[in-house]
mmCIF file of N, CA and C in Angstrom:
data_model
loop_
_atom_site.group_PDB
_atom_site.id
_atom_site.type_symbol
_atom_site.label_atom_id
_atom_site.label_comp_id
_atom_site.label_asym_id
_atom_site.label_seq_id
_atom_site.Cartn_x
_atom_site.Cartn_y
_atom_site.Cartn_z
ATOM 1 N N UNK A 1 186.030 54.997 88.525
ATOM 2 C CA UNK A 1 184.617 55.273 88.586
ATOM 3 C C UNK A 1 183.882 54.280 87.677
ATOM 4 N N UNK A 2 182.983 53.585 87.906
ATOM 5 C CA UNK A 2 182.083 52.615 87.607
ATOM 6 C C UNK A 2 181.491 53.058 86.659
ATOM 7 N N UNK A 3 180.470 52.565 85.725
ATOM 8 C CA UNK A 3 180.007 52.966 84.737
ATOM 9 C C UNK A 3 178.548 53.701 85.006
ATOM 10 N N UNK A 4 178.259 53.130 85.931
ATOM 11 C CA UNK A 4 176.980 53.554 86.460
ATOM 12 C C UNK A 4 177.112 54.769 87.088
ATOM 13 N N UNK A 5 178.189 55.235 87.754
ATOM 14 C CA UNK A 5 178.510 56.101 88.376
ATOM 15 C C UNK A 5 178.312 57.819 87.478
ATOM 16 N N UNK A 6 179.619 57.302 86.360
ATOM 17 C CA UNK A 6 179.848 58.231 85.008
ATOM 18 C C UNK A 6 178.395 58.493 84.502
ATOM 19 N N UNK A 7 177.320 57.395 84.315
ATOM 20 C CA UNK A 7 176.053 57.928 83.383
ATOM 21 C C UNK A 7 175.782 58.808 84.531
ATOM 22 N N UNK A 8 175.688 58.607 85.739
ATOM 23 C CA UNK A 8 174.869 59.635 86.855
ATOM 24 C C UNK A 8 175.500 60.837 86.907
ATOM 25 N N UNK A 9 176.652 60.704 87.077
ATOM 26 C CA UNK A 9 177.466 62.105 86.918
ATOM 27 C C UNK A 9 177.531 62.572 85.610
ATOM 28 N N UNK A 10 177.699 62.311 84.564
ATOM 29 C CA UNK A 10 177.231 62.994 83.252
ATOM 30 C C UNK A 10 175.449 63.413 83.007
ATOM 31 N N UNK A 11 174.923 62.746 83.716
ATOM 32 C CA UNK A 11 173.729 63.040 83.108
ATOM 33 C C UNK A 11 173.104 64.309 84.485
ATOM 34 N N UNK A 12 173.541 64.209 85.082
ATOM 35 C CA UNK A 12 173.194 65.399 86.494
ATOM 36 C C UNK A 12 174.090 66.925 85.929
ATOM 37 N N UNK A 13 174.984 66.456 85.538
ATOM 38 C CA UNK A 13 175.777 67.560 84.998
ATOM 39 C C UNK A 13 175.420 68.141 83.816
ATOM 40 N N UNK A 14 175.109 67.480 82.859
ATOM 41 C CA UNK A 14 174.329 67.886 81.658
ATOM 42 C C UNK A 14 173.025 68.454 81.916
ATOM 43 N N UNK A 15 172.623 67.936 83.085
ATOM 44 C CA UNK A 15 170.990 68.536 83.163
ATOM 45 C C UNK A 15 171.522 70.374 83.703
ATOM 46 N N UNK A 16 172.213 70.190 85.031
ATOM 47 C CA UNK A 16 172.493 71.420 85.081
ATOM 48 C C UNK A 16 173.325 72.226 84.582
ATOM 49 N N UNK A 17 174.159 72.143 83.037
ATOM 50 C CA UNK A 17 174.302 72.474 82.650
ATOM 51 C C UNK A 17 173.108 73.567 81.385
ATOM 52 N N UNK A 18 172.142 72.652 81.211
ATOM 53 C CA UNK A 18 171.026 72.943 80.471
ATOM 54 C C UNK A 18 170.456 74.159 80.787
ATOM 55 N N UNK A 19 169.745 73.332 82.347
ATOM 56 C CA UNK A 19 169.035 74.649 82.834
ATOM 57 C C UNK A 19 169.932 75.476 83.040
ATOM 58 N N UNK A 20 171.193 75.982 83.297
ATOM 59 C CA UNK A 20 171.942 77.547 83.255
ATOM 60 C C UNK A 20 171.369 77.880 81.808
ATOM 61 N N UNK A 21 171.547 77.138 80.889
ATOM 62 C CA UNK A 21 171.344 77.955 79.285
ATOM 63 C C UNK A 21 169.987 78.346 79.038
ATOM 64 N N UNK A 22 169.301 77.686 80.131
ATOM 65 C CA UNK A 22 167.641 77.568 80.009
ATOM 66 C C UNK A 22 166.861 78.694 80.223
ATOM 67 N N UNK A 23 167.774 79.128 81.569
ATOM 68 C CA UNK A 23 167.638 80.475 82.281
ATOM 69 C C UNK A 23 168.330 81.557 82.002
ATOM 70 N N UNK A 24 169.466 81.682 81.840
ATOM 71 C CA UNK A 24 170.640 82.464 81.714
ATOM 72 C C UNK A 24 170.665 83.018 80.227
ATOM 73 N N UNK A 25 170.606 82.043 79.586
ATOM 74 C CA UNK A 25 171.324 82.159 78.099
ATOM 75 C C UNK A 25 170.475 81.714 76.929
ATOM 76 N N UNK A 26 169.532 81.299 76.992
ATOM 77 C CA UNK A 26 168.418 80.875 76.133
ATOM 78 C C UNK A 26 168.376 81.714 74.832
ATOM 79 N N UNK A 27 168.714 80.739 73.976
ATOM 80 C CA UNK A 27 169.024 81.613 72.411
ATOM 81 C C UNK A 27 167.250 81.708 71.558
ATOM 82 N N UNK A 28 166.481 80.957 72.824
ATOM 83 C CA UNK A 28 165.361 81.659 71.947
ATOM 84 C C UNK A 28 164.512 82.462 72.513
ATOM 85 N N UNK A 29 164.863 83.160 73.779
ATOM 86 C CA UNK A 29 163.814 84.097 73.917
ATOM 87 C C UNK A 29 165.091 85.263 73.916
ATOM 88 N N UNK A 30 164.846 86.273 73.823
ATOM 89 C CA UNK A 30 165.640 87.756 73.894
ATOM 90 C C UNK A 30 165.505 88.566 75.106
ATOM 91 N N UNK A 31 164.855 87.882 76.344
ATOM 92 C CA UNK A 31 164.859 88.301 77.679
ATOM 93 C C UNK A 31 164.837 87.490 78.574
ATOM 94 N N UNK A 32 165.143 88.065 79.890
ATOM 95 C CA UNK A 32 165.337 87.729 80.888
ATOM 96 C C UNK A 32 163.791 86.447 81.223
ATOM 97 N N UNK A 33 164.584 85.209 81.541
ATOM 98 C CA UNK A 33 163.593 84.335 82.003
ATOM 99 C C UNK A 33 162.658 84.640 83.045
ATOM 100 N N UNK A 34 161.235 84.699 83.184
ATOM 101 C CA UNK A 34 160.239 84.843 84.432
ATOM 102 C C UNK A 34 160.882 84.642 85.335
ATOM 103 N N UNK A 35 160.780 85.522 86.586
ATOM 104 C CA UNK A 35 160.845 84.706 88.221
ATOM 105 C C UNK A 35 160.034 82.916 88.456
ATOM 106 N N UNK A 36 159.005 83.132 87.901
ATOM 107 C CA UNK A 36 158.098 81.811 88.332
ATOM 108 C C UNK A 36 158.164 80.949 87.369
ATOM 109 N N UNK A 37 159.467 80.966 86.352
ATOM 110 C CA UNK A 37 160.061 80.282 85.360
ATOM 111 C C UNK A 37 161.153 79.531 86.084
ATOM 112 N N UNK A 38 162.132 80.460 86.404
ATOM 113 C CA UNK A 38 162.866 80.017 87.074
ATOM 114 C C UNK A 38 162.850 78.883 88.037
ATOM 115 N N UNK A 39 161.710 79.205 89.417
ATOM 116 C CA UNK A 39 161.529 78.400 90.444
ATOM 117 C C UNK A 39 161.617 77.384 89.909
ATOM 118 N N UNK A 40 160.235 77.821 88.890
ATOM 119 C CA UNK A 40 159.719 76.089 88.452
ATOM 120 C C UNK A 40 160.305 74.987 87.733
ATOM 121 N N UNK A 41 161.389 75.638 87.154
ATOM 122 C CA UNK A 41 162.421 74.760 87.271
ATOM 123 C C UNK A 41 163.549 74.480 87.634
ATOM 124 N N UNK A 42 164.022 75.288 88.685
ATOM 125 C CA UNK A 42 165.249 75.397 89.353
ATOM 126 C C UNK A 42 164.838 73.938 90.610
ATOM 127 N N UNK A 43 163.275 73.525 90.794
ATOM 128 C CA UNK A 43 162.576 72.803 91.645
ATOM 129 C C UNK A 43 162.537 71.462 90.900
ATOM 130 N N UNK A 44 161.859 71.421 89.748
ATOM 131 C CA UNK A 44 161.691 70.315 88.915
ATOM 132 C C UNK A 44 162.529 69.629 87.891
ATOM 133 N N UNK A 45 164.191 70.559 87.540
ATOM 134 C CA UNK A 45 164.893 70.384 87.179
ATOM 135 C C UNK A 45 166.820 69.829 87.719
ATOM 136 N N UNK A 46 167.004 71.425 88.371
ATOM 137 C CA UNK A 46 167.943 71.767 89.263
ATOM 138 C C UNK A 46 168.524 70.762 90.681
ATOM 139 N N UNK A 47 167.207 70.917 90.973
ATOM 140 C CA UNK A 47 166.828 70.160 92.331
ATOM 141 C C UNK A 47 167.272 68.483 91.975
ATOM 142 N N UNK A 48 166.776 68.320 91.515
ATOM 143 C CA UNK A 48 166.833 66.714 91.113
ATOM 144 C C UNK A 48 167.923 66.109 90.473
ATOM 145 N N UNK A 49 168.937 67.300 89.715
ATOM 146 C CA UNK A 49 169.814 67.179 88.784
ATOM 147 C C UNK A 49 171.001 66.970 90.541
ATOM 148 N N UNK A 50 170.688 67.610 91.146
ATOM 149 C CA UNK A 50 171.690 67.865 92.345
ATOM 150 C C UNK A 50 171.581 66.429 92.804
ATOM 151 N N UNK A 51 170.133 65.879 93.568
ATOM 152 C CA UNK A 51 170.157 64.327 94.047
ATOM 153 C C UNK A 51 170.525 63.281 93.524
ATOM 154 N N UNK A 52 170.442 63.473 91.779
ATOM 155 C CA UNK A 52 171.062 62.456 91.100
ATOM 156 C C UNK A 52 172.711 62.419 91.645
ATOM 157 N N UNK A 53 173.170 63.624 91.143
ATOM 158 C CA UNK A 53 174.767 63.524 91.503
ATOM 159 C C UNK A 53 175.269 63.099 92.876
ATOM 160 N N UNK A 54 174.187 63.743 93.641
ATOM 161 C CA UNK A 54 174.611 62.797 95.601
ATOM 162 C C UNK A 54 174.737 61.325 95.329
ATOM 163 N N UNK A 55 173.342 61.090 94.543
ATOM 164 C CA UNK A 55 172.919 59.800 94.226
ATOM 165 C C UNK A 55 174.255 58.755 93.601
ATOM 166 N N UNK A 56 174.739 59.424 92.608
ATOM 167 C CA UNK A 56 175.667 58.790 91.753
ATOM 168 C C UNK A 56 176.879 58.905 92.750
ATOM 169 N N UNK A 57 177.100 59.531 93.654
ATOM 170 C CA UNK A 57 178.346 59.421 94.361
ATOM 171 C C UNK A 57 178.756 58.844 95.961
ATOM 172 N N UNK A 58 177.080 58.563 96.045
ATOM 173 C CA UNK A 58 177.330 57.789 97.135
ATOM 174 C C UNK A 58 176.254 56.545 96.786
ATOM 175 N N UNK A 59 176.374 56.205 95.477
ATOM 176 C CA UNK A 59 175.910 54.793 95.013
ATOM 177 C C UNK A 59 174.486 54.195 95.686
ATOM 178 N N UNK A 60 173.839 55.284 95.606
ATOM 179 C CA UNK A 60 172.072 55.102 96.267
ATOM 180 C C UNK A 60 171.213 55.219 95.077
ATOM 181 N N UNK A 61 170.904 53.897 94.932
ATOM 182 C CA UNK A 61 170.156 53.753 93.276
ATOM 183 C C UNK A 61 168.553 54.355 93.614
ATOM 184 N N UNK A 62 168.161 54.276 95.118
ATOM 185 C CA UNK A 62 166.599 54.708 95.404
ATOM 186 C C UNK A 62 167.037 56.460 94.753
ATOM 187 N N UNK A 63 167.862 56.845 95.345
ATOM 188 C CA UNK A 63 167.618 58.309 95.143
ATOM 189 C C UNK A 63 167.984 58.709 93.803
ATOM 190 N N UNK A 64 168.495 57.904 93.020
ATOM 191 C CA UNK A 64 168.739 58.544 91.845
ATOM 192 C C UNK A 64 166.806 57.507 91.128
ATOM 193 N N UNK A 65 166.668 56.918 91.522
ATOM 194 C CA UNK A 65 165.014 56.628 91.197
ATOM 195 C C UNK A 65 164.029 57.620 91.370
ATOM 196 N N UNK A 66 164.352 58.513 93.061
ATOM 197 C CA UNK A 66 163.433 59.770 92.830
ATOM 198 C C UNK A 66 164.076 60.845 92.202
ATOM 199 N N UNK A 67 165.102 60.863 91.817
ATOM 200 C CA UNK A 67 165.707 61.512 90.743
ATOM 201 C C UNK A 67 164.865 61.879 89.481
ATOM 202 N N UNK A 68 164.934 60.281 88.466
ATOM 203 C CA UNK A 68 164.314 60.284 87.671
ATOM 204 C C UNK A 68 162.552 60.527 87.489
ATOM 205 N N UNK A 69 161.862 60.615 88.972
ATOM 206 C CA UNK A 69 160.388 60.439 89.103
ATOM 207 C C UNK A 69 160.054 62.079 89.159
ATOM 208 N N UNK A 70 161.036 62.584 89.890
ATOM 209 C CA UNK A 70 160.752 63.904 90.243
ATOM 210 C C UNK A 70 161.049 64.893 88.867
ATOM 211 N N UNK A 71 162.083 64.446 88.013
ATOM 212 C CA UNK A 71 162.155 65.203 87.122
ATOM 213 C C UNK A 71 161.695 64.491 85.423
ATOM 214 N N UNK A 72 160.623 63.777 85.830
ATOM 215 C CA UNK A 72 160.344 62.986 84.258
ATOM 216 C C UNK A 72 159.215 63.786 83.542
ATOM 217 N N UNK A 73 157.696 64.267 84.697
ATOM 218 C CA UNK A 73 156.976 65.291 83.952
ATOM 219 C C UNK A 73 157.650 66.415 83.261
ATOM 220 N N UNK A 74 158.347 67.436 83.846
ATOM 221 C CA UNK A 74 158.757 68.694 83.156
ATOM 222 C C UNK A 74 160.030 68.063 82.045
ATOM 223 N N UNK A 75 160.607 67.372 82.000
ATOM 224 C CA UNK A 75 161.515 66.346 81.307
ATOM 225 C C UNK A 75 160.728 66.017 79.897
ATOM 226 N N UNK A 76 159.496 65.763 80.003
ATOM 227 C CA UNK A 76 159.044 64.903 79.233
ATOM 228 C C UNK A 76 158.212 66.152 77.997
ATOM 229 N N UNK A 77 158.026 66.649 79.170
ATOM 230 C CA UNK A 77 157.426 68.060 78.532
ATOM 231 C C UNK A 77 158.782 69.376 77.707
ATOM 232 N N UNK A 78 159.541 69.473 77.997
ATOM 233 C CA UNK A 78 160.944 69.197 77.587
ATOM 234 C C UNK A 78 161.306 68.761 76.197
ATOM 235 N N UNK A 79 161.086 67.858 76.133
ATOM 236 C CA UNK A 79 161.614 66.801 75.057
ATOM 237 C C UNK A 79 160.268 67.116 73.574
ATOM 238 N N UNK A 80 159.120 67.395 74.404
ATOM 239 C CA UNK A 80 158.887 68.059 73.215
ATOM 240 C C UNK A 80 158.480 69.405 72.082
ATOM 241 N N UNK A 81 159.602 70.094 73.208
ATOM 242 C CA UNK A 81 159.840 71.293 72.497
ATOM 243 C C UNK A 81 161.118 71.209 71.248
ATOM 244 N N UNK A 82 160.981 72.348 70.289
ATOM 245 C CA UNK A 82 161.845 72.046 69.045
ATOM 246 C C UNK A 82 163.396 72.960 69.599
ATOM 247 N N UNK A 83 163.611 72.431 69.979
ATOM 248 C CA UNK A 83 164.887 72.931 70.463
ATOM 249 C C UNK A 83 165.952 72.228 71.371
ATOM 250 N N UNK A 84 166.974 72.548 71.611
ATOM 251 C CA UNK A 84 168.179 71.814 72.615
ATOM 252 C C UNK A 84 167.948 71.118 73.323
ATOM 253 N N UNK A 85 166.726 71.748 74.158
ATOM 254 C CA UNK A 85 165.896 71.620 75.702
ATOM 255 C C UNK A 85 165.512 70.278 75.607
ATOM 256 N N UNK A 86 165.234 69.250 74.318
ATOM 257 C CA UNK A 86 165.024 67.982 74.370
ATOM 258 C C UNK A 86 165.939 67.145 75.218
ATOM 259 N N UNK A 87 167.204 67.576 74.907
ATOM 260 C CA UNK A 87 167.936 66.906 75.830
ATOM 261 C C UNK A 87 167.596 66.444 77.163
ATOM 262 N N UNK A 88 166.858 67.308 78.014
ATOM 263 C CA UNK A 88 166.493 67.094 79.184
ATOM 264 C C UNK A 88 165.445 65.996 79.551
ATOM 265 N N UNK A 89 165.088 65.243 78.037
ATOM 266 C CA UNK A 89 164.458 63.848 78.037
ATOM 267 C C UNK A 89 165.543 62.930 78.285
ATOM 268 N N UNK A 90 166.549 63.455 77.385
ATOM 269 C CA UNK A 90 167.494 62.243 77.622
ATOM 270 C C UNK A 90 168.861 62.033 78.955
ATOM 271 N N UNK A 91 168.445 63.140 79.204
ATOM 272 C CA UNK A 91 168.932 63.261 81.104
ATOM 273 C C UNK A 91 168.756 62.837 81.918
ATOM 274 N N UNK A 92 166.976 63.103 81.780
ATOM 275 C CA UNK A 92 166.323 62.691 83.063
ATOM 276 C C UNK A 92 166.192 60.529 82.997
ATOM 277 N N UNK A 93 166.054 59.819 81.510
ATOM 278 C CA UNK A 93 165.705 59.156 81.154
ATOM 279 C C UNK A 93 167.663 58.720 81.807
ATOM 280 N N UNK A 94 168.601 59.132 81.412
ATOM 281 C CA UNK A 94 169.676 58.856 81.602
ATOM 282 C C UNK A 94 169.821 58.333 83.581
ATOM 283 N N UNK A 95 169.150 59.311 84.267
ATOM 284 C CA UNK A 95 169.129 58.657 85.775
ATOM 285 C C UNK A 95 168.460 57.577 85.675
ATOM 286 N N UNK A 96 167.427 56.984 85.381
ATOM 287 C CA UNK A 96 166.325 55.694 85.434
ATOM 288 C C UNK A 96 167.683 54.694 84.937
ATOM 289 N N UNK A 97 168.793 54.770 83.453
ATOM 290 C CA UNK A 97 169.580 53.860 83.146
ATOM 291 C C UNK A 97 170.617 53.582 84.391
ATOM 292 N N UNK A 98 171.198 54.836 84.970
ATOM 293 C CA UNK A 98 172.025 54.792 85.984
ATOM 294 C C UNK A 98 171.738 54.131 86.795
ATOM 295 N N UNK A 99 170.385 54.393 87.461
ATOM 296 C CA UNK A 99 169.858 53.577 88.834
ATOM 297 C C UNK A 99 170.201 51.922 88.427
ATOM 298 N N UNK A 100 169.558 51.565 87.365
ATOM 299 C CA UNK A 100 168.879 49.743 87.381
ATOM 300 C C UNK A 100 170.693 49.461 86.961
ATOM 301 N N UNK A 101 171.528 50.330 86.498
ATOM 302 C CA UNK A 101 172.891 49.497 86.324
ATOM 303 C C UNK A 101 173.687 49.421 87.652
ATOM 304 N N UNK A 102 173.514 50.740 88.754
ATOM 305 C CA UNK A 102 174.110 50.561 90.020
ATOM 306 C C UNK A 102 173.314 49.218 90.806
ATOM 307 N N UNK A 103 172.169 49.213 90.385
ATOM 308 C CA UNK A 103 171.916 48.110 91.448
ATOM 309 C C UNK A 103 172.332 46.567 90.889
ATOM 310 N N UNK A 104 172.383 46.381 89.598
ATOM 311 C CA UNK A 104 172.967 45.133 88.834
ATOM 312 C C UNK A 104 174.493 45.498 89.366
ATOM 313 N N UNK A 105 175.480 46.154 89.450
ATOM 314 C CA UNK A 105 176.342 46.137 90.002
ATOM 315 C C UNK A 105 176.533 46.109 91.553
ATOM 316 N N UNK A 106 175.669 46.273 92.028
ATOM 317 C CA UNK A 106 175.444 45.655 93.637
ATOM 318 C C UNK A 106 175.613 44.260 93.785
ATOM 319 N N UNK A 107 174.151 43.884 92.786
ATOM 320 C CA UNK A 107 174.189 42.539 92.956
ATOM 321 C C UNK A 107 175.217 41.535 92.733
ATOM 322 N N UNK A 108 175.647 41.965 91.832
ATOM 323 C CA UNK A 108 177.031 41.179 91.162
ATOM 324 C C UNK A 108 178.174 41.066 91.970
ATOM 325 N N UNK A 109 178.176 42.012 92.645
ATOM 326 C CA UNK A 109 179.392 41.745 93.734
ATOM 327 C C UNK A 109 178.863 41.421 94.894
ATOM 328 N N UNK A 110 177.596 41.262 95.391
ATOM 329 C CA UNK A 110 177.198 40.280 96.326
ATOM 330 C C UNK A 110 177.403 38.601 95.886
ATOM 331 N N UNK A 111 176.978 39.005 94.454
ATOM 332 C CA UNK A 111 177.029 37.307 94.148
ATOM 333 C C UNK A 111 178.613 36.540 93.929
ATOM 334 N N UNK A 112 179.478 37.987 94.225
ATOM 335 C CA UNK A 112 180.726 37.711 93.887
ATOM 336 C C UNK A 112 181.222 37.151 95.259
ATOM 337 N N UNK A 113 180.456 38.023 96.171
ATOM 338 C CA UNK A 113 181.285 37.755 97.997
ATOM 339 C C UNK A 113 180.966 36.397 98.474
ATOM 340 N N UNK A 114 179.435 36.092 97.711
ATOM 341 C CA UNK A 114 178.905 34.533 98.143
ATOM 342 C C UNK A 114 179.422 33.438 97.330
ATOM 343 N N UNK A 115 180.076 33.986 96.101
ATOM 344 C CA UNK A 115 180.777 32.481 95.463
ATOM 345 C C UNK A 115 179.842 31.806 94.510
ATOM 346 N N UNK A 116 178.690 32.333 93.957
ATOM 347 C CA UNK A 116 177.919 32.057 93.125
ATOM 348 C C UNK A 116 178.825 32.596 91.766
#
């Protein structure tokens, strides 16, 4: 597995790893997360954490790009809360690294097939 591959699959996995703790297990509230908590990020989080990993495994740098577009507002908003949940800056920020290294590894082995 490529390197580009591993950041996409670590960083899709870490995201949905998060949101389970986000929703599920959240050591700072003492109840059950909102319904319209959930969606909203099972949509803006979840969702995207899933396309990255398609993304990272069938080496489609566009989709791990709307990866990172779709999940950078609530991400960003995220990052500045005082807690764990920052991470999910460095997740979402982690697909944008994945994408631009799968496609430098495209190129490179095009430039490898042409003999440059």
């Amino acid at each position: 597995m490529r390197i580009a591959q591993r950041i996409g699959v670590v960083s899709s996995i870490g995201t949905m790893i998060l949101w389970i703790i986000l929703v599920l297990l959240n050591p700072y509230i003492h109840e059950r997360a909102e319904n319209d908590v959930i969606i909203n990020t099972l949509f803006t989080l979840f969702v995207p954490a899933c396309v990255a990993l398609l993304a990272s495994t069938i080496k489609k740098p566009s989709l791990m790009f709307i990866a990172f577009v779709w999940s950078l507002p609530i991400s960003l908003y995220m990052t500045m809360s005082p807690s764990i949940f920052k991470l999910f800056g460095v997740t979402s920020f982690m697909y944008l690294i994945s994408g631009i290294v799968t496609i430098r590894e495209i190129r490179s082995r095009q430039k490898q097939r042409i003999g440059f």
